[in-house]
Tab-separated table of C-alpha atoms in Angstrom:
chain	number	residue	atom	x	y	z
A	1	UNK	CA	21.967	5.519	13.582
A	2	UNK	CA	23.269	7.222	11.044
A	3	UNK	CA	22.932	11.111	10.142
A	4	UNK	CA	20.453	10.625	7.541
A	5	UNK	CA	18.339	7.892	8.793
A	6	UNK	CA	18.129	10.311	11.796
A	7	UNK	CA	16.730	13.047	9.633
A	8	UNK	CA	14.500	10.598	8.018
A	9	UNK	CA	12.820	9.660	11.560
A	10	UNK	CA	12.355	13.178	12.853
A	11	UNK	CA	10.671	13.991	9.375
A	12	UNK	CA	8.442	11.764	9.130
A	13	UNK	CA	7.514	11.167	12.581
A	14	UNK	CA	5.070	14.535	13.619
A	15	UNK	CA	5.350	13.729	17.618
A	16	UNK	CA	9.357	14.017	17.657
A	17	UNK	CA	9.514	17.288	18.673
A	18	UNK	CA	6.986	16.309	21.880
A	19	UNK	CA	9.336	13.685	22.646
A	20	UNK	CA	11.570	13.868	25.511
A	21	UNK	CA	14.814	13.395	25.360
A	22	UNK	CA	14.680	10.465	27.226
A	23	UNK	CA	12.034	8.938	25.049
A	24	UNK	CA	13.746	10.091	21.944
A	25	UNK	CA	16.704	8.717	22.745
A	26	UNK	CA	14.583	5.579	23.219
A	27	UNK	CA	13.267	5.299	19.550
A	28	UNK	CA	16.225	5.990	18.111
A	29	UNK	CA	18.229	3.403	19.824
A	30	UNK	CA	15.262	0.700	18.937
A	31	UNK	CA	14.937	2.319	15.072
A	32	UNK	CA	17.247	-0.092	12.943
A	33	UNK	CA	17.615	0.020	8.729
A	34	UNK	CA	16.467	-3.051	6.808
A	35	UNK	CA	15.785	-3.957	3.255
A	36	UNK	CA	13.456	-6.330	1.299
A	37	UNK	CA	13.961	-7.806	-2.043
A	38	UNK	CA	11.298	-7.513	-4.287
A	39	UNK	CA	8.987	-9.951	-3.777
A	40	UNK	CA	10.030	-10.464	0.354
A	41	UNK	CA	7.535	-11.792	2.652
A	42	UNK	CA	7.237	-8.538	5.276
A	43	UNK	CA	4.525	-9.579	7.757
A	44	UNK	CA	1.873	-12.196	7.646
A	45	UNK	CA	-0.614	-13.888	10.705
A	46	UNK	CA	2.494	-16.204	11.629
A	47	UNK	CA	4.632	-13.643	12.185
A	48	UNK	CA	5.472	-12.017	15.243
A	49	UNK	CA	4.019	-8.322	15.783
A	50	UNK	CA	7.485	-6.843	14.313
A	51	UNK	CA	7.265	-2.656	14.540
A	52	UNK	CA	6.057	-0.050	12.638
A	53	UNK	CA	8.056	0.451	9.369
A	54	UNK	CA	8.668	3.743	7.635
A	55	UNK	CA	9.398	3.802	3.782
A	56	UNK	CA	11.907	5.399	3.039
A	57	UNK	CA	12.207	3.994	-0.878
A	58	UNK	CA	10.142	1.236	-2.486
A	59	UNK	CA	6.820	-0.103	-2.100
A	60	UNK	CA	4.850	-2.349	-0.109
A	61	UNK	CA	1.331	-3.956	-0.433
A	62	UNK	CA	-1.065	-5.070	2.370
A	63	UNK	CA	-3.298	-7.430	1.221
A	64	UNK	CA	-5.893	-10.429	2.454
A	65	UNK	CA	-6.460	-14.179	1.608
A	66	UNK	CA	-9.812	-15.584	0.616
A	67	UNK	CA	-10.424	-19.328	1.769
A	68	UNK	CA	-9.645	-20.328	-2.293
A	69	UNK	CA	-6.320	-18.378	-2.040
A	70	UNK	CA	-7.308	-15.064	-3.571
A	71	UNK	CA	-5.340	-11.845	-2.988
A	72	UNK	CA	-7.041	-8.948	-2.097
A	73	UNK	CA	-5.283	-5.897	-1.742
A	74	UNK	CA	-6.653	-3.247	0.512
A	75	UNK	CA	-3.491	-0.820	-0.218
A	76	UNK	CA	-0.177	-0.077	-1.581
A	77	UNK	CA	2.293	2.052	0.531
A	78	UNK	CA	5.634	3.990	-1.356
A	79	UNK	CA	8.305	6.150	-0.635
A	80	UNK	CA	7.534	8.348	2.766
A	81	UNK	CA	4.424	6.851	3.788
A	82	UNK	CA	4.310	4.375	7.040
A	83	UNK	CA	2.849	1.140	7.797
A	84	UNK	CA	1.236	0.532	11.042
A	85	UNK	CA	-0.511	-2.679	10.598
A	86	UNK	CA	2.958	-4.418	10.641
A	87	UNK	CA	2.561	-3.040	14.591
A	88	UNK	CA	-0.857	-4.933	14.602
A	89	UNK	CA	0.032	-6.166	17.748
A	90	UNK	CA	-0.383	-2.749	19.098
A	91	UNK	CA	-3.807	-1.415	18.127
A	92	UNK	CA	-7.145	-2.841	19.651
A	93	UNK	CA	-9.506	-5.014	17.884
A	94	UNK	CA	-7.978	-5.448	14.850
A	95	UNK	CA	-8.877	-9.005	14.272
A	96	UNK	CA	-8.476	-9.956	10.490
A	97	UNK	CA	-5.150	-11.435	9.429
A	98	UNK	CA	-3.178	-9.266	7.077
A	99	UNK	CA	0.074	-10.250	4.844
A	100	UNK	CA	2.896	-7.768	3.660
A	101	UNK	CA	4.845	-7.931	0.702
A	102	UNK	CA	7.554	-5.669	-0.911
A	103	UNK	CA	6.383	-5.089	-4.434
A	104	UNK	CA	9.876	-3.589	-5.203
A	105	UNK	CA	13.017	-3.604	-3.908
A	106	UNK	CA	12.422	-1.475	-0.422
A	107	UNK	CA	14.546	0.540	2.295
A	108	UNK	CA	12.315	1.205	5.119
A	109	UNK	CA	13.027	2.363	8.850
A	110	UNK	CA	11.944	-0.464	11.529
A	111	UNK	CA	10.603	0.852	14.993
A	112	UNK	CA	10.327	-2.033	17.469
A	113	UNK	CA	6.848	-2.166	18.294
A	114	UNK	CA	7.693	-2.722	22.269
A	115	UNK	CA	9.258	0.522	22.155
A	116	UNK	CA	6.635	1.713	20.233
A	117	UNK	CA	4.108	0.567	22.270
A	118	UNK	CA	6.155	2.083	25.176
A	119	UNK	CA	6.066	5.021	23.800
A	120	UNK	CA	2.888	5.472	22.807
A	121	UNK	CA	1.141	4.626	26.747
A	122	UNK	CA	3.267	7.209	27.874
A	123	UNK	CA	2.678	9.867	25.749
A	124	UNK	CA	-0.191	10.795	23.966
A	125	UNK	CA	1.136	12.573	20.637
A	126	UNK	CA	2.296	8.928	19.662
A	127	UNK	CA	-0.934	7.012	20.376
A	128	UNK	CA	-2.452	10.135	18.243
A	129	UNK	CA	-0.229	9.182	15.525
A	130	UNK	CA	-0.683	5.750	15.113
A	131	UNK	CA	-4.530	6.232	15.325
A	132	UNK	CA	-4.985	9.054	12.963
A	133	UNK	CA	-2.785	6.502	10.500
A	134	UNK	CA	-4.611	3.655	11.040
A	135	UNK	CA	-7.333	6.002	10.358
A	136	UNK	CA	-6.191	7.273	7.041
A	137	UNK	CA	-5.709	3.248	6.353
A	138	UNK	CA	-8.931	1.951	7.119
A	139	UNK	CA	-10.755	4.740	4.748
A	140	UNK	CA	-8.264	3.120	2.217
A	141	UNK	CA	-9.715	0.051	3.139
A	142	UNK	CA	-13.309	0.887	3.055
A	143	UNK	CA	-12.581	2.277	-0.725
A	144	UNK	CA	-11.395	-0.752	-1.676
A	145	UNK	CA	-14.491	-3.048	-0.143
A	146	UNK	CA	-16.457	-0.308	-1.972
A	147	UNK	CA	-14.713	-0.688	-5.289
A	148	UNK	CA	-15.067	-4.462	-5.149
A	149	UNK	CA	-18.946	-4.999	-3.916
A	150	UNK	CA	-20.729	-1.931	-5.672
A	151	UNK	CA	-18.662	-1.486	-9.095
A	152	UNK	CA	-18.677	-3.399	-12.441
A	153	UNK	CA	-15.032	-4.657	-13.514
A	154	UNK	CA	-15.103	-2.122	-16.359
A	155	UNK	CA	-15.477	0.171	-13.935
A	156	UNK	CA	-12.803	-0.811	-11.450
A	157	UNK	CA	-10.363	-1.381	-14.321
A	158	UNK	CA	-10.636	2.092	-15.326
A	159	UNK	CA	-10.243	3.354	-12.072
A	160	UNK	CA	-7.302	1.270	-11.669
A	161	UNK	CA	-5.636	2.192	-14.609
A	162	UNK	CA	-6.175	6.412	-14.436
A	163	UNK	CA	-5.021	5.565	-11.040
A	164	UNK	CA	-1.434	3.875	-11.920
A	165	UNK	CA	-0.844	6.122	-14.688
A	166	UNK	CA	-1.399	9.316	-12.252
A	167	UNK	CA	0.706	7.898	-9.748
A	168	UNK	CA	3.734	6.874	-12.077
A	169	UNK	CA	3.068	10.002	-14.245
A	170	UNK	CA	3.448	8.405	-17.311
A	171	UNK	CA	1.085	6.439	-19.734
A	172	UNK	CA	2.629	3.866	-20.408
A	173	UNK	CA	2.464	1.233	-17.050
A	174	UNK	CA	4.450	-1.780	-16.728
A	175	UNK	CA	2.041	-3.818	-14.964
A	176	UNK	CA	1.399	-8.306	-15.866
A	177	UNK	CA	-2.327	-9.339	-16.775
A	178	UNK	CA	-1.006	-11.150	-13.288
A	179	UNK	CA	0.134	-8.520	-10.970
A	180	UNK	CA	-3.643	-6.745	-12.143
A	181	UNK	CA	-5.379	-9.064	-10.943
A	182	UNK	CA	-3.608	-9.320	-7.720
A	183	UNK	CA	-3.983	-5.837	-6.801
A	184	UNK	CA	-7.424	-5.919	-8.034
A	185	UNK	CA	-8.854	-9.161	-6.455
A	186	UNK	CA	-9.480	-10.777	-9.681
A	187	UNK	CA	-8.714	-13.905	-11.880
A	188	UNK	CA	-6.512	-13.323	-14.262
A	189	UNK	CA	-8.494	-14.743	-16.983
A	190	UNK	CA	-11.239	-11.860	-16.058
A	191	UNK	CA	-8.283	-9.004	-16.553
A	192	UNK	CA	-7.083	-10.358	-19.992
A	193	UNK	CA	-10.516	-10.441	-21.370
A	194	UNK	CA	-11.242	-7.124	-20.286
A	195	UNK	CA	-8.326	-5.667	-21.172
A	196	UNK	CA	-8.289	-7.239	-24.418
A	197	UNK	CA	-11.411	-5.773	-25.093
A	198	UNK	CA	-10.585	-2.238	-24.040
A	199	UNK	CA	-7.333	-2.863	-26.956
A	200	UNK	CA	-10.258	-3.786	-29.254
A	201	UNK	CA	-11.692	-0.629	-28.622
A	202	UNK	CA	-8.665	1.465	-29.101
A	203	UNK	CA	-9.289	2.666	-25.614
A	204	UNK	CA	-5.570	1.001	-24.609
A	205	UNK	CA	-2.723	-0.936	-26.147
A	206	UNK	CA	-1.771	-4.111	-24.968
A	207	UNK	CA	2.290	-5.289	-25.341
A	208	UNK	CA	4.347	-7.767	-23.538
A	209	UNK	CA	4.737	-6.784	-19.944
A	210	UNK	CA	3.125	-3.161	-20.651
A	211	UNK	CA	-0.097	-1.537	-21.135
A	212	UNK	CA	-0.104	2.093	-22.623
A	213	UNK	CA	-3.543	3.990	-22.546
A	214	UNK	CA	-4.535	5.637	-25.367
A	215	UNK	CA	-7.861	7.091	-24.466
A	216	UNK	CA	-8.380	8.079	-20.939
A	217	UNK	CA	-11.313	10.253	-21.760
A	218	UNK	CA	-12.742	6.756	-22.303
A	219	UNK	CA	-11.605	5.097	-19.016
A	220	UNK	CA	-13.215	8.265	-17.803
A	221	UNK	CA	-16.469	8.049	-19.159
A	222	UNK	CA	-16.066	4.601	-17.966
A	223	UNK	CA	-15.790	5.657	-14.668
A	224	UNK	CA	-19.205	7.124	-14.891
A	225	UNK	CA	-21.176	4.550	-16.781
A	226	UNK	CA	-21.076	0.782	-18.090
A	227	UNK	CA	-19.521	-0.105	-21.776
């Protein structure tokens, strides 16, 4: 492994310093480089349980099928975070098939999850780490459920775009009608309408391939209470 992707592990992994040498020694040697193309199929129900992956640049989205096909998306991961439920295989009653995608062109660190799992009945400042992410996941999870069962599409739409624009620090967010309404859950059809009517309102401003907000004290206000 080289220097850097070395550096990159012990950073981002909290338990390396109560690793033993021996069981460092073990994760490195089972820690290999890979990259995805945007648009690369990471980890779906066919798959075989395949490691835990840590980001190092890009960005990946979990997300579920409904019997008609729908995407769901219960979270995006980017640069530093780490994804556990490609280790699925390793954590107890998780029984809901997930899917994996790199939304952009990704560089992540791959930790076989034999080793992992290894690792992790052996000493307990690894099983600690993969619970208190799973953890941190499944809140993400339950915000989404929440977002989708108890808020209007206004609302959610709002949310969604304050959210992107905070995140990307910038106003203007180069997102498809399409790729909305996959991270969203939606039908196209139902974003375009609604984000058609937000440009009638002078609340955003709608141009091939990009949406620019132009009144987020509105989206706010949305936030709070119907149009």
């Amino acid at each position: 492994m080289i220097k850097e992707n070395l550096s990159y592990l012990k950073e981002a992994l909290t338990f390396w310093n109560h690793l033993t040498e021996k069981e460092q020694d073990l994760l490195v040697k089972n820690t290999v480089p890979v990259k995805y193309k945007k648009g690369a199929k990471i980890y779906s129900a066919d798959n075989e349980c395949s490691g835990m992956l840590l980001i190092k640049s890009g960005e990946l989205r979990t997300y579920i099928l409904s019997e008609e096909g729908r995407e769901v998306t219960l979270y995006r991961l980017n640069d530093g975070e780490v994804c556990i439920l490609s280790a699925s295989c390793l954590l107890k009653n998780i029984t809901f098939d997930v899917h994996i995608d790199a939304e952009k062109d990704s560089e992540v660190l791959l930790i076989d999850s034999l080793a992992l799992s290894k690792l992790s009945s052996e000493n307990p400042h690894v099983e600690n780490f993969s619970l208190g992410i799973t953890a941190d996941k499944f809140s993400d999870v339950m915000w989404t459920m929440e977002q989708i069962l108890f808020k209007s599409f206004d609302q959610r739409l709002a949310i969604f775009l304050l959210d992107e624009a905070y995140k990307n620090k910038r106003d203007i967010l180069k997102l498809t009608h399409e790729q909305i309404a996959k991270y969203m859950g939606s039908a196209r059809e139902v974003v375009s309408r609604m984000l058609n009517y937000f440009a009638k309102e002078g609340i955003v401003e709608l141009n091939r391939g990009t949406i620019r907000l132009i009144d987020k004290g509105r989206l706010k206000e949305l936030i709070k209470t119907n149009i």
